Coordinates of C-alpha atoms in Angstrom, one line a residue:
Chain A
X94 CA 11.5 -18.0 6.0
X95 CA 9.9 -17.5 2.6
X96 CA 13.1 -19.2 1.2
X97 CA 11.9 -22.5 2.5
X98 CA 8.4 -21.9 1.2
X99 CA 8.6 -22.2 -2.6
X100 CA 7.5 -25.8 -2.6
X101 CA 4.3 -25.0 -0.8
X102 CA 3.4 -22.1 -2.9
X103 CA 1.7 -23.8 -5.8
X104 CA -0.9 -25.1 -3.4
X105 CA -2.0 -21.7 -2.2
X106 CA -1.3 -19.7 -5.4
X107 CA -4.5 -18.1 -6.3
X108 CA -6.3 -15.5 -8.5
X109 CA -5.3 -12.7 -6.3
X110 CA -2.9 -14.7 -4.1
X111 CA 0.7 -13.8 -3.4
X112 CA 2.4 -13.7 -6.8
X113 CA 4.6 -16.7 -6.3
X114 CA 5.3 -19.7 -8.5
X115 CA 3.0 -22.5 -9.2
X116 CA 4.2 -25.9 -10.5
X117 CA 7.5 -25.7 -12.4
X118 CA 7.6 -26.0 -16.1
X119 CA 10.3 -28.1 -17.8
X120 CA 12.8 -25.8 -19.5
X121 CA 16.4 -25.4 -20.6
X122 CA 19.3 -23.9 -18.7
X123 CA 18.0 -20.4 -19.2
X124 CA 14.6 -21.3 -17.8
X125 CA 16.2 -23.0 -14.8
X126 CA 18.4 -19.9 -14.2
X127 CA 15.3 -17.7 -14.4
X128 CA 13.6 -19.9 -11.9
X129 CA 16.4 -20.0 -9.3
X130 CA 16.8 -16.2 -9.7
X131 CA 13.0 -15.8 -9.2
X132 CA 13.1 -17.9 -6.1
X133 CA 15.9 -15.8 -4.7
X134 CA 14.1 -12.6 -5.5
X135 CA 10.9 -13.9 -3.7
X136 CA 13.0 -15.0 -0.7
X137 CA 14.7 -11.6 -0.6
X138 CA 11.4 -9.8 -0.9
X139 CA 10.0 -11.9 2.0
X140 CA 13.1 -11.4 4.1
X141 CA 14.1 -7.8 3.4
X142 CA 11.2 -6.3 1.5
X143 CA 11.7 -4.3 -1.7
X144 CA 13.7 -1.5 -0.2
X145 CA 16.2 -3.9 1.3
X146 CA 16.6 -6.2 -1.8
X147 CA 19.9 -6.0 -3.6
X148 CA 21.4 -7.7 -6.7
X149 CA 24.2 -8.9 -4.4
X150 CA 21.6 -10.7 -2.2
X151 CA 20.0 -12.4 -5.3
X152 CA 23.4 -13.4 -6.6
X153 CA 24.4 -14.9 -3.2
X154 CA 21.1 -16.7 -2.7
X155 CA 20.7 -18.0 -6.3
X156 CA 24.3 -18.8 -7.0
X157 CA 24.0 -16.9 -10.3
X158 CA 26.9 -14.5 -10.9
X159 CA 26.2 -10.8 -10.4
X160 CA 27.3 -9.9 -13.9
X161 CA 24.8 -12.4 -15.3
X162 CA 22.0 -10.8 -13.2
X163 CA 23.0 -7.2 -14.3
X164 CA 23.2 -8.3 -17.9
X165 CA 19.9 -10.2 -18.0
X166 CA 17.8 -8.2 -15.5
X167 CA 19.5 -4.8 -15.4
X168 CA 18.7 -4.0 -11.7
X169 CA 16.5 -4.9 -8.7
X170 CA 13.5 -3.4 -10.4
X171 CA 14.0 -5.7 -13.4
X172 CA 14.5 -8.7 -11.2
X173 CA 11.3 -8.0 -9.2
X174 CA 9.3 -7.4 -12.4
X175 CA 10.5 -10.6 -14.0
X176 CA 9.7 -12.6 -10.9
X177 CA 6.2 -11.3 -11.2
X178 CA 6.1 -12.1 -14.9
X179 CA 7.3 -15.6 -14.2
X180 CA 4.7 -16.0 -11.4
X181 CA 2.0 -15.4 -14.0
X182 CA 3.4 -18.2 -16.1
X183 CA 2.6 -21.0 -13.7
X184 CA 0.0 -23.7 -14.3
X185 CA -2.5 -22.5 -11.6
X186 CA -6.1 -23.2 -12.4
X187 CA -9.1 -21.8 -10.5
X188 CA -11.1 -24.2 -8.3
X189 CA -13.7 -26.4 -9.9
X190 CA -16.1 -27.6 -7.1
X191 CA -19.1 -28.1 -9.3
X192 CA -21.0 -25.1 -8.1
X193 CA -20.5 -21.3 -8.6
X194 CA -20.9 -20.8 -4.8
X195 CA -18.3 -23.5 -4.1
X196 CA -15.9 -22.1 -6.6
X197 CA -16.1 -18.6 -5.4
X198 CA -15.7 -19.6 -1.8
X199 CA -12.7 -21.8 -2.6
X200 CA -11.2 -18.9 -4.5
X201 CA -11.7 -16.5 -1.6
X202 CA -10.2 -19.0 0.8
X203 CA -7.1 -19.4 -1.4
X204 CA -6.5 -15.7 -1.0
X205 CA -6.6 -15.9 2.8
X206 CA -4.3 -19.0 2.8
X207 CA -1.8 -17.5 0.4
X208 CA -1.4 -14.3 2.4
X209 CA -1.7 -15.7 5.9
X210 CA 0.8 -18.5 5.3
X211 CA 4.2 -17.1 6.2
X212 CA 6.1 -18.7 3.3
X213 CA 3.9 -17.2 0.6
X214 CA 2.5 -14.3 2.4
X215 CA 5.8 -12.4 3.0
X216 CA 6.9 -12.4 -0.6
X217 CA 3.4 -11.8 -1.9
X218 CA 3.0 -8.8 0.4
X219 CA 6.4 -7.5 -0.6
X220 CA 5.4 -7.8 -4.3
X221 CA 2.4 -5.6 -3.6
X222 CA 4.5 -3.2 -1.6
X223 CA 7.0 -3.0 -4.5
X224 CA 4.1 -1.7 -6.7
X225 CA 4.2 1.5 -4.6
X226 CA 7.9 2.0 -5.2
X227 CA 8.6 0.8 -8.7
X228 CA 6.6 1.6 -11.9
X229 CA 7.8 -1.6 -13.5
X230 CA 6.6 -3.6 -10.5
X231 CA 3.2 -1.9 -10.6
X232 CA 2.9 -2.7 -14.3
X233 CA 3.9 -6.3 -13.7
X234 CA 1.5 -6.6 -10.8
X235 CA -1.4 -5.3 -13.0
X236 CA -0.5 -7.8 -15.8
X237 CA -0.3 -10.6 -13.2
X238 CA -3.7 -9.9 -11.8
X239 CA -5.3 -9.3 -15.2
X240 CA -4.0 -12.7 -16.4
X241 CA -5.1 -14.4 -13.1
X242 CA -8.6 -13.0 -13.3
X243 CA -8.8 -14.0 -16.9
X244 CA -8.2 -17.6 -15.8
X245 CA -10.9 -17.3 -13.2
X246 CA -13.5 -16.4 -15.7
X247 CA -13.9 -20.1 -16.5
X248 CA -15.7 -20.3 -13.1
X249 CA -18.3 -17.9 -14.4
X250 CA -18.5 -19.6 -17.8
X251 CA -19.2 -23.0 -16.1
X252 CA -21.8 -21.4 -13.8
X253 CA -23.6 -19.8 -16.8
X254 CA -23.5 -23.2 -18.6
X255 CA -25.1 -24.8 -15.5
X256 CA -27.7 -22.1 -15.5
X257 CA -26.6 -20.8 -12.1
X258 CA -26.6 -17.1 -13.2
X259 CA -29.4 -15.0 -14.6
X260 CA -29.1 -13.6 -18.1
X261 CA -29.7 -9.9 -18.9
X262 CA -32.0 -8.5 -21.6
X263 CA -31.4 -10.3 -24.9
X264 CA -29.5 -12.8 -22.9
X265 CA -26.7 -10.4 -21.9
X266 CA -24.2 -12.4 -19.9
X267 CA -22.7 -11.6 -16.5
X268 CA -19.4 -9.6 -16.7
X269 CA -17.2 -12.5 -15.6
X270 CA -14.2 -10.2 -15.0
X271 CA -16.3 -8.0 -12.6
X272 CA -17.6 -11.0 -10.7
X273 CA -14.2 -12.7 -10.1
X274 CA -12.6 -9.4 -9.2
X275 CA -15.3 -8.9 -6.5
X276 CA -14.3 -12.0 -4.6
X277 CA -10.7 -11.1 -3.4
X278 CA -11.3 -7.3 -3.2
X279 CA -12.7 -7.1 0.4
X280 CA -9.9 -9.4 1.7
X281 CA -7.0 -7.6 -0.1
X282 CA -8.4 -4.2 1.0
X283 CA -8.4 -5.3 4.6
X284 CA -4.9 -6.7 4.4
X285 CA -3.1 -3.9 2.6
X286 CA -5.2 -0.8 2.8
X287 CA -7.3 -0.7 6.0
X288 CA -4.8 -3.1 7.7
X289 CA -7.5 -5.2 9.3
X290 CA -7.2 -9.0 9.8
X291 CA -8.8 -11.6 7.5
X292 CA -10.0 -15.1 8.1
X293 CA -12.0 -17.9 6.5
X294 CA -15.3 -16.4 7.7
X295 CA -14.5 -13.2 5.9
X296 CA -13.5 -15.2 2.8
X297 CA -16.9 -16.9 2.9
X298 CA -18.6 -13.6 3.3
X299 CA -16.7 -12.1 0.4
X300 CA -17.7 -15.0 -1.8
X301 CA -21.3 -14.8 -0.7
X302 CA -21.4 -11.0 -1.3
X303 CA -20.0 -11.4 -4.8
X304 CA -22.5 -14.2 -5.5
X305 CA -25.5 -12.2 -4.2
X306 CA -24.5 -9.2 -6.4
X307 CA -24.1 -11.5 -9.4
X308 CA -27.5 -13.0 -8.8
X309 CA -29.0 -9.6 -8.4
X310 CA -27.6 -8.7 -11.8
X311 CA -25.2 -6.1 -10.6
X312 CA -22.5 -7.5 -12.9
X313 CA -24.8 -8.1 -15.8
X314 CA -24.5 -5.2 -18.3
X315 CA -27.8 -3.7 -19.2
X316 CA -29.7 -5.5 -16.4
X317 CA -31.3 -3.1 -14.0
X318 CA -30.7 -4.4 -10.5
X319 CA -29.5 -2.5 -7.5
X320 CA -30.1 -5.6 -5.4
X321 CA -33.7 -6.6 -5.5
X322 CA -35.6 -8.6 -8.2
X323 CA -37.8 -5.6 -9.1
X324 CA -34.7 -3.5 -9.9
X325 CA -34.4 0.2 -9.8
X326 CA -33.9 2.4 -12.8
X327 CA -31.9 4.9 -10.8
X328 CA -29.1 2.4 -10.4
X329 CA -28.2 0.8 -13.7
X330 CA -25.5 -1.8 -13.1
X331 CA -22.2 -0.9 -14.8
X332 CA -19.6 -3.0 -16.5
X333 CA -16.5 -3.3 -14.4
X334 CA -13.1 -5.0 -14.7
Chain B
X16 CA 1.1 19.8 -6.5
X17 CA -0.5 18.4 -3.4
X18 CA 0.9 21.4 -1.6
X19 CA -1.7 23.6 -3.2
X20 CA -4.4 21.1 -2.6
X21 CA -5.1 21.2 1.2
X22 CA -8.0 23.6 0.8
X23 CA -9.9 21.2 -1.5
X24 CA -9.3 18.2 0.6
X25 CA -12.2 18.5 3.0
X26 CA -14.6 18.2 0.1
X27 CA -13.4 14.9 -1.1
X28 CA -12.4 13.4 2.3
X29 CA -14.3 10.2 2.7
X30 CA -14.7 7.0 4.6
X31 CA -11.9 5.3 2.7
X32 CA -10.7 8.5 1.0
X33 CA -7.2 9.7 1.0
X34 CA -6.4 10.3 4.7
X35 CA -6.3 14.1 4.5
X36 CA -7.7 16.9 6.6
X37 CA -11.4 17.9 6.6
X38 CA -12.5 21.2 7.9
X39 CA -10.2 22.8 10.4
X40 CA -11.0 22.9 14.1
X41 CA -10.4 26.0 16.1
X42 CA -7.4 25.5 18.4
X43 CA -4.5 27.1 20.2
X44 CA -1.0 27.7 19.0
X45 CA -0.1 24.1 19.5
X46 CA -3.1 23.0 17.4
X47 CA -2.1 25.4 14.6
X48 CA 1.4 24.2 14.6
X49 CA 0.2 20.6 14.4
X50 CA -2.0 21.6 11.4
X51 CA 0.8 23.4 9.5
X52 CA 3.1 20.5 10.1
X53 CA 0.5 18.0 9.0
X54 CA -0.1 20.0 5.8
X55 CA 3.7 20.0 5.2
X56 CA 3.8 16.2 5.8
X57 CA 0.9 15.6 3.3
X58 CA 2.6 17.9 0.7
X59 CA 5.8 16.0 1.2
X60 CA 4.2 12.6 0.9
X61 CA 2.5 13.7 -2.3
X62 CA 5.7 15.2 -3.8
X63 CA 8.3 12.8 -2.5
X64 CA 6.5 9.8 -1.2
X65 CA 7.3 8.2 2.2
X66 CA 10.9 7.1 1.3
X67 CA 11.8 10.7 0.2
X68 CA 10.2 12.6 3.0
X69 CA 12.6 14.1 5.5
X70 CA 12.2 16.2 8.7
X71 CA 14.2 18.9 6.9
X72 CA 11.6 19.1 4.2
X73 CA 8.8 19.4 6.7
X74 CA 10.7 22.1 8.6
X75 CA 11.3 24.1 5.4
X76 CA 7.7 23.7 4.2
X77 CA 6.0 24.3 7.5
X78 CA 8.3 27.0 8.9
X79 CA 8.4 25.1 12.1
X80 CA 11.9 24.6 13.5
X81 CA 13.6 21.2 13.1
X82 CA 14.3 21.0 16.8
X83 CA 10.6 21.5 17.5
X84 CA 9.7 18.7 15.0
X85 CA 12.2 16.3 16.5
X86 CA 11.1 17.1 20.0
X87 CA 7.3 16.7 19.4
X88 CA 7.3 14.1 16.6
X89 CA 10.6 12.3 17.0
X90 CA 11.1 11.4 13.3
X91 CA 9.5 11.1 9.9
X92 CA 7.6 8.0 11.1
X93 CA 6.1 10.0 13.9
X94 CA 5.2 12.9 11.7
X95 CA 3.4 10.7 9.2
X96 CA 1.6 8.8 11.9
X97 CA 0.4 12.0 13.6
X98 CA -0.7 13.4 10.2
X99 CA -2.9 10.3 9.9
X100 CA -4.2 10.7 13.5
X101 CA -5.0 14.3 12.8
X102 CA -6.8 13.4 9.5
X103 CA -9.1 11.2 11.6
X104 CA -10.0 14.2 13.8
X105 CA -11.7 16.1 11.0
X106 CA -15.5 16.8 10.9
X107 CA -16.3 14.7 7.9
X108 CA -19.7 13.1 7.9
X109 CA -21.0 10.4 5.5
X110 CA -23.4 11.4 2.8
X111 CA -27.1 11.6 3.7
X112 CA -29.1 11.5 0.5
X113 CA -32.3 10.1 2.0
X114 CA -31.9 6.5 0.7
X115 CA -29.4 3.7 1.4
X116 CA -28.7 3.3 -2.3
X117 CA -28.0 7.0 -2.7
X118 CA -25.8 7.1 0.4
X119 CA -23.7 4.1 -0.7
X120 CA -23.3 5.5 -4.2
X121 CA -22.2 8.9 -2.9
X122 CA -19.8 7.2 -0.5
X123 CA -18.2 5.2 -3.4
X124 CA -18.0 8.2 -5.6
X125 CA -16.2 10.1 -2.8
X126 CA -13.5 7.4 -2.8
X127 CA -13.0 7.8 -6.6
X128 CA -12.9 11.6 -6.3
X129 CA -10.5 11.6 -3.4
X130 CA -8.0 9.3 -5.1
X131 CA -8.3 10.5 -8.7
X132 CA -8.1 14.2 -7.7
X133 CA -4.3 15.0 -7.9
X134 CA -4.2 17.2 -4.8
X135 CA -5.7 14.7 -2.5
X136 CA -4.8 11.5 -4.4
X137 CA -1.1 11.9 -4.2
X138 CA -0.8 12.3 -0.4
X139 CA -3.6 9.7 0.2
X140 CA -1.8 7.2 -1.9
X141 CA 1.5 8.0 -0.2
X142 CA -0.2 7.4 3.2
X143 CA -1.2 4.0 2.1
X144 CA 2.2 3.3 0.7
X145 CA 3.7 4.4 4.1
X146 CA 1.7 1.6 5.7
X147 CA 4.0 -0.9 3.9
X148 CA 7.2 0.8 5.2
X149 CA 6.3 1.9 8.7
X150 CA 4.6 -0.1 11.4
X151 CA 3.4 3.1 13.0
X152 CA 1.9 4.3 9.8
X153 CA 0.2 0.9 9.3
X154 CA -1.3 1.2 12.8
X155 CA -2.4 4.8 12.2
X156 CA -4.0 3.8 8.9
X157 CA -5.9 1.1 10.6
X158 CA -7.2 3.4 13.3
X159 CA -8.1 6.0 10.7
X160 CA -10.2 3.6 8.7
X161 CA -11.8 1.9 11.7
X162 CA -12.9 5.4 12.8
X163 CA -14.0 6.4 9.3
X164 CA -16.1 3.2 8.9
X165 CA -17.6 3.8 12.4
X166 CA -18.9 7.2 11.2
X167 CA -20.3 5.5 8.1
X168 CA -22.4 3.2 10.2
X169 CA -25.0 5.9 10.5
X170 CA -25.9 5.3 6.9
X171 CA -26.9 1.8 7.8
X172 CA -28.7 2.8 10.9
X173 CA -30.8 5.3 9.0
X174 CA -31.6 2.7 6.3
X175 CA -32.7 0.2 9.0
X176 CA -34.9 2.9 10.6
X177 CA -36.4 3.5 7.1
X178 CA -37.0 -0.2 6.8
X179 CA -34.7 -0.4 3.7
X180 CA -32.9 -3.5 5.0
X181 CA -34.2 -6.9 6.0
X182 CA -33.8 -8.1 9.6
X183 CA -32.4 -11.5 10.4
X184 CA -34.0 -14.1 12.7
X185 CA -35.2 -12.6 15.9
X186 CA -34.7 -9.3 14.2
X187 CA -30.9 -9.6 14.0
X188 CA -29.6 -6.4 12.4
X189 CA -27.3 -6.1 9.4
X190 CA -23.6 -5.8 10.3
X191 CA -23.2 -2.1 9.5
X192 CA -19.4 -2.3 9.7
X193 CA -19.3 -5.1 7.1
X194 CA -21.7 -3.3 4.7
X195 CA -19.9 0.0 4.8
X196 CA -16.5 -1.8 4.3
X197 CA -17.9 -3.5 1.2
X198 CA -18.4 -0.2 -0.7
X199 CA -14.8 1.1 -1.0
X200 CA -13.1 -2.3 -1.1
X201 CA -13.4 -3.0 -4.9
X202 CA -12.2 0.5 -5.7
X203 CA -9.2 0.5 -3.3
X204 CA -8.2 -3.0 -4.4
X205 CA -8.1 -1.9 -8.1
X206 CA -6.2 1.3 -7.3
X207 CA -3.5 -0.1 -5.0
X208 CA -3.3 -3.9 -5.4
X209 CA -4.3 -4.9 -9.0
X210 CA -3.3 -1.5 -10.3
X211 CA -6.4 -1.1 -12.5
X212 CA -8.2 2.2 -13.2
X213 CA -11.4 3.2 -11.4
X214 CA -14.2 5.6 -12.4
X215 CA -17.7 6.6 -11.4
X216 CA -19.2 3.7 -13.2
X217 CA -17.1 1.3 -11.0
X218 CA -18.1 3.3 -7.9
X219 CA -21.8 2.8 -8.8
X220 CA -21.2 -0.9 -9.4
X221 CA -19.4 -1.2 -6.0
X222 CA -22.3 0.5 -4.2
X223 CA -24.9 -1.7 -6.1
X224 CA -22.9 -4.8 -5.2
X225 CA -22.7 -4.0 -1.5
X226 CA -26.4 -3.1 -1.5
X227 CA -27.4 -6.4 -3.3
X228 CA -25.3 -8.4 -0.8
X229 CA -26.9 -6.5 2.2
X230 CA -30.4 -7.1 0.8
X231 CA -29.6 -10.8 0.3
X232 CA -28.7 -10.9 4.0
X233 CA -25.0 -11.6 3.5
X234 CA -24.1 -9.0 6.1
X235 CA -26.9 -10.0 8.5
X236 CA -25.4 -12.4 11.1
X237 CA -27.4 -15.6 11.5
X238 CA -29.4 -15.0 8.3
X239 CA -28.8 -17.8 5.8
X240 CA -28.4 -16.1 2.4
X241 CA -25.8 -16.9 -0.2
X242 CA -27.6 -14.5 -2.5
X243 CA -31.1 -15.9 -3.2
X244 CA -34.2 -15.4 -1.2
X245 CA -34.4 -19.1 -0.5
X246 CA -31.0 -19.1 1.1
X247 CA -28.6 -22.0 1.3
X248 CA -27.6 -23.7 4.6
X249 CA -24.2 -24.4 3.2
X250 CA -23.3 -20.8 3.1
X251 CA -24.1 -19.1 6.4
X252 CA -23.2 -15.4 6.2
X253 CA -20.5 -14.4 8.6
X254 CA -19.9 -11.3 10.6
X255 CA -17.2 -9.1 9.1
X256 CA -15.6 -5.8 10.0

C-alpha cells in the first residue's frame, strides 16, 4: 500500500510528519540507487513494520542486489537509518500563509494528513516504531525532527518580523524551537502514546494552544507569564526545545 | 534493574506516567498471583523489552507455574495487556496543591520523574513500545490513559470551582479532558517520538503552556480564542480529548 504512495508523500511531508521523501533531487547513479532503496525500505516498513523488514525484501523490491545493500548499508538497521537521513534531505518547507496563526494551523493539519493518509502514515508510523527497537533508528529520528523543527523556525521569525509575537524583557525573542515543537506534540502523543484518534479539529486546537502559550510569553525566555498578562512570578517560563 | 523498582513505582505513578502499579490493594490468592505476575512482566519489559519477553521468563521471575500463566493469560500479549489493566487499577490520585497552576506543574513533573527514574522508566517505556507491536497492548494503553486522564479532570473541576478558569458563552465549561491531555503531551512526544531529552524546566513549560491555552479559552468549547482576549472568529477552539 505504502509502496504506491511515494509520489504523494511530498505533499503531506511535514515538520513532524511521517519521515518520508519530499521532492526528488537530481543526482547520479549512487543517489538514484539510494532513493530506490529508500523507497523500498519505506514500503517494507509500511507493509511489514520494522520487525518484519529484511534485506531480502529490500533487494527484491528495489531491484538492487543484496550484496550491494549489505556493502553499503550493512543491515536492516542501517537501511532504516539511512532512509530517515534521506527523508531529512528533501526540499520540504513549512507553510507560509501570511499569518502566524495560519502557519501553525497548516503545520498541525499537515501532521494529521501525513499520519492518517495510508500511504504515508504506515511507513511514518513504522519509522517511529523502529525508534523503540533500534538505537540507530532512534538517533536518526531525533536528527530528522531536529532538522524539521529548525526549518519550521522561519514561521516564528516571520511572525516576529510582522510584530505578531510579544518580545520579552530587553526584547528577548520567543524560543522558536519551543513554539514549533508545541504544535505537533498533542497530535503525535495521541497517535503513538495514548493511542487516541486525531482529526482536523484537534489539529486546529493544537495550533491555537501553541499560539496562546506563545502570546502569553510561555516560550519567551525571561518573560514571566503563566498564562495571563499580569504574569506570575511563581511560574517563570523556561526555555525548551 | 526495574525488578528492584516496583516499591518505588507508586510514588511516581502519574496521569501519563509509566504504566506501573500504584499502592497495592488487598486481595485474595488470585489477586496476589496477578500482582506478582504483573511485577514479573514489568521487570521483564524493563530488562528485555516486549520482543524479548517470554512466558518462561515471567514464570521463573514470578514463581507462578507456566501452565497457570498459559491458562490465565494465554500468551505474552495477554500478560502485558493484563499488566496494563492492573496498572490502571491502582489508587493514584492527581496532585492537589490548591491551585490549578500548581496542580498542572506537579502533574508534568510526575511525568518527568516516572520516565527518567530507571526503575519505572524502563518498564513504562517498554509498555509504550509494546503498543507498536501488539494490538492488545495498544488497546490496553489507550484504556489506561483514558482512565488516568479521567482521574485528572478533578484538577480542572477544582480550578473551575475556585474560579481560576474562564467560562465560555452561557457558562460553557473548559474541556477538562483536553486540558489535562495538553500537559504530558510535549514531554511524551520528546521522549518517544522526537527522541529529545526532558527535564523539570520542560515540565514547567508544558504546564504553563497548557494553562495559558486554557486561560485563553482554547479548551473551552464555543469560546472564540486563538490566544488573545479579543479572540479571532477564524479560529474557533475545538473540543479535544
